Short mmCIF file of C-alpha atoms in Angstrom, two decimals:
data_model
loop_
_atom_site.label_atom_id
_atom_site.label_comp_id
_atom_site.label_asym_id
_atom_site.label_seq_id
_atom_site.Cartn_x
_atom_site.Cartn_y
_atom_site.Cartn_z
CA UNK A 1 -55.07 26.49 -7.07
CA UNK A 2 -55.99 23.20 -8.25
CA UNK A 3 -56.95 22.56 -12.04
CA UNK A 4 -60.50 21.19 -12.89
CA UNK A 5 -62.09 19.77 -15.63
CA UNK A 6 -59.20 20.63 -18.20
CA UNK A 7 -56.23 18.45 -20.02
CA UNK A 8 -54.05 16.82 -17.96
CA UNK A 9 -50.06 18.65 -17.88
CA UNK A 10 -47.53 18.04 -21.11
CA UNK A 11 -44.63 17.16 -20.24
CA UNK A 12 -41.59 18.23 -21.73
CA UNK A 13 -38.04 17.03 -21.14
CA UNK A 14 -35.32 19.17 -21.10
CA UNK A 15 -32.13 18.30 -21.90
CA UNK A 16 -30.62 20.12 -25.23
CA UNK A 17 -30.95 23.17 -27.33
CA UNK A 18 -33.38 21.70 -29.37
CA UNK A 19 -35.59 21.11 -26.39
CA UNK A 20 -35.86 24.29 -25.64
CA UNK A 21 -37.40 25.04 -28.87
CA UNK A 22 -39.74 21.94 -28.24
CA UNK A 23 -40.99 23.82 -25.13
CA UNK A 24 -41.57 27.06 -26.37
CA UNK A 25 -44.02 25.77 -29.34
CA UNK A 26 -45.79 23.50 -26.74
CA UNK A 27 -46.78 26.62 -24.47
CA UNK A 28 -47.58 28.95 -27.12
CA UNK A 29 -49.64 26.13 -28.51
CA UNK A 30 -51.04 25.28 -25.48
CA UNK A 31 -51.61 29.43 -24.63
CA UNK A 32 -53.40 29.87 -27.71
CA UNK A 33 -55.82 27.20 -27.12
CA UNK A 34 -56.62 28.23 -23.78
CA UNK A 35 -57.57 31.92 -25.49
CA UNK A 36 -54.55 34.23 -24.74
CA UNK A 37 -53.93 37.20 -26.83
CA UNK A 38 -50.72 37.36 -29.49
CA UNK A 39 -49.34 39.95 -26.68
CA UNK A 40 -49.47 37.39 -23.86
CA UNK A 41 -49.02 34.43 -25.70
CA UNK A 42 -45.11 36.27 -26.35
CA UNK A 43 -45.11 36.50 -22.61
CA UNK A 44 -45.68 33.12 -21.83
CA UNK A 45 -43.05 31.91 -24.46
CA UNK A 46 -40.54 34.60 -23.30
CA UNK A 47 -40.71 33.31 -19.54
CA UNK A 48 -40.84 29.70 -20.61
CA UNK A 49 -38.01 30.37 -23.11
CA UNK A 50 -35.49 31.55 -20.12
CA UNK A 51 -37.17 29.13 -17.40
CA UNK A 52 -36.26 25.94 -19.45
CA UNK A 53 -32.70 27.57 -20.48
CA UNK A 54 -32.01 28.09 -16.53
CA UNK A 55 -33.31 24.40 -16.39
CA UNK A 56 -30.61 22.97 -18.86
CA UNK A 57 -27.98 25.52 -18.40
CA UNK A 58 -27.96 26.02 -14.30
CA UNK A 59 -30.28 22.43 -13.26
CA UNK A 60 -28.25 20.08 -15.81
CA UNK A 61 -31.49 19.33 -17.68
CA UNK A 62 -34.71 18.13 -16.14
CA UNK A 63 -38.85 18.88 -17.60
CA UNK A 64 -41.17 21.11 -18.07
CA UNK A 65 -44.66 20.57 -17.24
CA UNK A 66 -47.58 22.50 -19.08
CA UNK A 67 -50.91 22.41 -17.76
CA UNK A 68 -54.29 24.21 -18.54
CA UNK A 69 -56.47 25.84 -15.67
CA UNK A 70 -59.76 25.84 -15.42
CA UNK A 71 -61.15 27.38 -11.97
CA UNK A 72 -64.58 28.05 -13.26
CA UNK A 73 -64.07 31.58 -13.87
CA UNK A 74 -61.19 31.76 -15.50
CA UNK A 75 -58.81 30.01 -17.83
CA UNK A 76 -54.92 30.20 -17.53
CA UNK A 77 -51.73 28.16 -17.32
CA UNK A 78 -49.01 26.65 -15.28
CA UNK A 79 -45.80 26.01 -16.37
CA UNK A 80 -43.37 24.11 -13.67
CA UNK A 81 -39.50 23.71 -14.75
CA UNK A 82 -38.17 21.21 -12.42
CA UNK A 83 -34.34 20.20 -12.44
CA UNK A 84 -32.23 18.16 -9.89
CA UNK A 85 -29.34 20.15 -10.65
CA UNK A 86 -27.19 22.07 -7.30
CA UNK A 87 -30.31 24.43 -6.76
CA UNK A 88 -29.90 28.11 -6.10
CA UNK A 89 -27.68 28.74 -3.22
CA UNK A 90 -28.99 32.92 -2.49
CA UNK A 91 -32.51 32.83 -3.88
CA UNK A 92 -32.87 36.48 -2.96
CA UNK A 93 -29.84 37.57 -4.92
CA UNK A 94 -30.94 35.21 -7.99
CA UNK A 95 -34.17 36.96 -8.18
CA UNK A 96 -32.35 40.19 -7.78
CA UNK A 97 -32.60 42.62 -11.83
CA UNK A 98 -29.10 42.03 -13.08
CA UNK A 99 -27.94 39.37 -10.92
CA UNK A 100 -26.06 36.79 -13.10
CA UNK A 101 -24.47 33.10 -12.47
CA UNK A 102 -23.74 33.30 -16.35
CA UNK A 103 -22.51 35.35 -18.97
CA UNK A 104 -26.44 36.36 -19.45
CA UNK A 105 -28.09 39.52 -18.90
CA UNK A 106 -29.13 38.88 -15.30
CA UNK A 107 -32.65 38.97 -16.37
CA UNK A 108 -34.00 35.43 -16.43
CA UNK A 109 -35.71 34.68 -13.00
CA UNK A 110 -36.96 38.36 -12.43
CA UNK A 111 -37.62 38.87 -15.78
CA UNK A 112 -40.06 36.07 -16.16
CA UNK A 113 -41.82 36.72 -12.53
CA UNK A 114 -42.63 40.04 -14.14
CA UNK A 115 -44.15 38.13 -17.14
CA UNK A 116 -47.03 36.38 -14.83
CA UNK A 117 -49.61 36.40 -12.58
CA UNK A 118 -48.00 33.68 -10.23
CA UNK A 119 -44.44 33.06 -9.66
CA UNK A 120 -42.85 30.71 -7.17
CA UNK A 121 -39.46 28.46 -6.76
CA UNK A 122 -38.69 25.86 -4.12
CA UNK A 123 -35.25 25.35 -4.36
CA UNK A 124 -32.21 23.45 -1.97
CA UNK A 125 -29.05 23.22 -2.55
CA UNK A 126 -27.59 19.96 -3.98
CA UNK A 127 -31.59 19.10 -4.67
CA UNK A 128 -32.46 20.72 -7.39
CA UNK A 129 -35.17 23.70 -8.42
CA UNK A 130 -38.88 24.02 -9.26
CA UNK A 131 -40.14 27.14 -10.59
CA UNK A 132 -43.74 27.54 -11.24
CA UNK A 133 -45.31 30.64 -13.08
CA UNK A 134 -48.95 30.74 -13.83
CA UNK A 135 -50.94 33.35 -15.84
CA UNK A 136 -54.52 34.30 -16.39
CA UNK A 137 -56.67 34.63 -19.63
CA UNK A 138 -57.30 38.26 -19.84
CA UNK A 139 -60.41 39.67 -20.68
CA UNK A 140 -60.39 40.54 -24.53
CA UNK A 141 -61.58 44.44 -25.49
CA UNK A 142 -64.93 44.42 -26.86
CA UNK A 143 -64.75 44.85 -30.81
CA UNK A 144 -64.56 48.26 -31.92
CA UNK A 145 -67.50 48.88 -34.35
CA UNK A 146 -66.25 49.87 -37.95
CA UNK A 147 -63.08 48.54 -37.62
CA UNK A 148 -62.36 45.57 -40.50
#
């Protein structure tokens, strides 16, 4: 889905541990403007958290790009983590719960596909990774009357 008539993407590099940090203010700054709950705004950091760690540790480094929607309904974001590192040789078996090229928890890919509305990665091997997650603004509950 194209964006329309929002800001244009941030973009983040990613090359250190302190990077990292950079990118997780920058989306839950970037969630909160667009109107996401506390709940999903921890979402969005979570995934973006172990997306840009995949992209230093696994990619070498690279960016992340942050960028409002807008389709005229509905307000969300996409977040793109692009490396140039070796790429991911058995997609299917990355993407697989528990699967692990580290010393992590195997949880990073699949883990943040199950924090989204939109997940995708175009990878090659020896060219390098994009992985794009998007998610949705939520409707928020009406208030509940008598409630401070």
């Amino acid at each position: 889905m194209q964006p329309s008539g929002q800001a244009s993407a941030t973009t983040v590099p990613i090359g250190s541990d302190a990077d990292l940090a950079w990118v997780r203010q920058q989306v839950r700054q970037c969630a909160a403007a667009l109107g996401f709950g506390l709940v999903q705004q921890t979402k969005l950091v979570t995934a973006a958290s172990e997306l840009a760690r995949n992209t230093l540790v696994h990619g070498g480094g690279g960016h992340a790009e942050i960028t409002p929607l807008d389709n005229g309904r509905a307000r969300g974001l996409r977040m793109s983590f692009v490396d140039s590192g070796p790429g991911i040789r058995d997609l299917e078996l990355a993407m697989t719960d528990g699967y692990t090229s580290g010393g992590g928890l195997g949880l990073g890919l699949s883990g943040a596909r199950r924090l989204v509305q939109e997940f995708s990665v175009e990878t090659e091997p020896g060219r390098g990774t994009t992985v794009t997650a998007v998610a949705w603004v939520s409707q928020v509950p009406a208030s509940r009357s008598g409630l401070g």
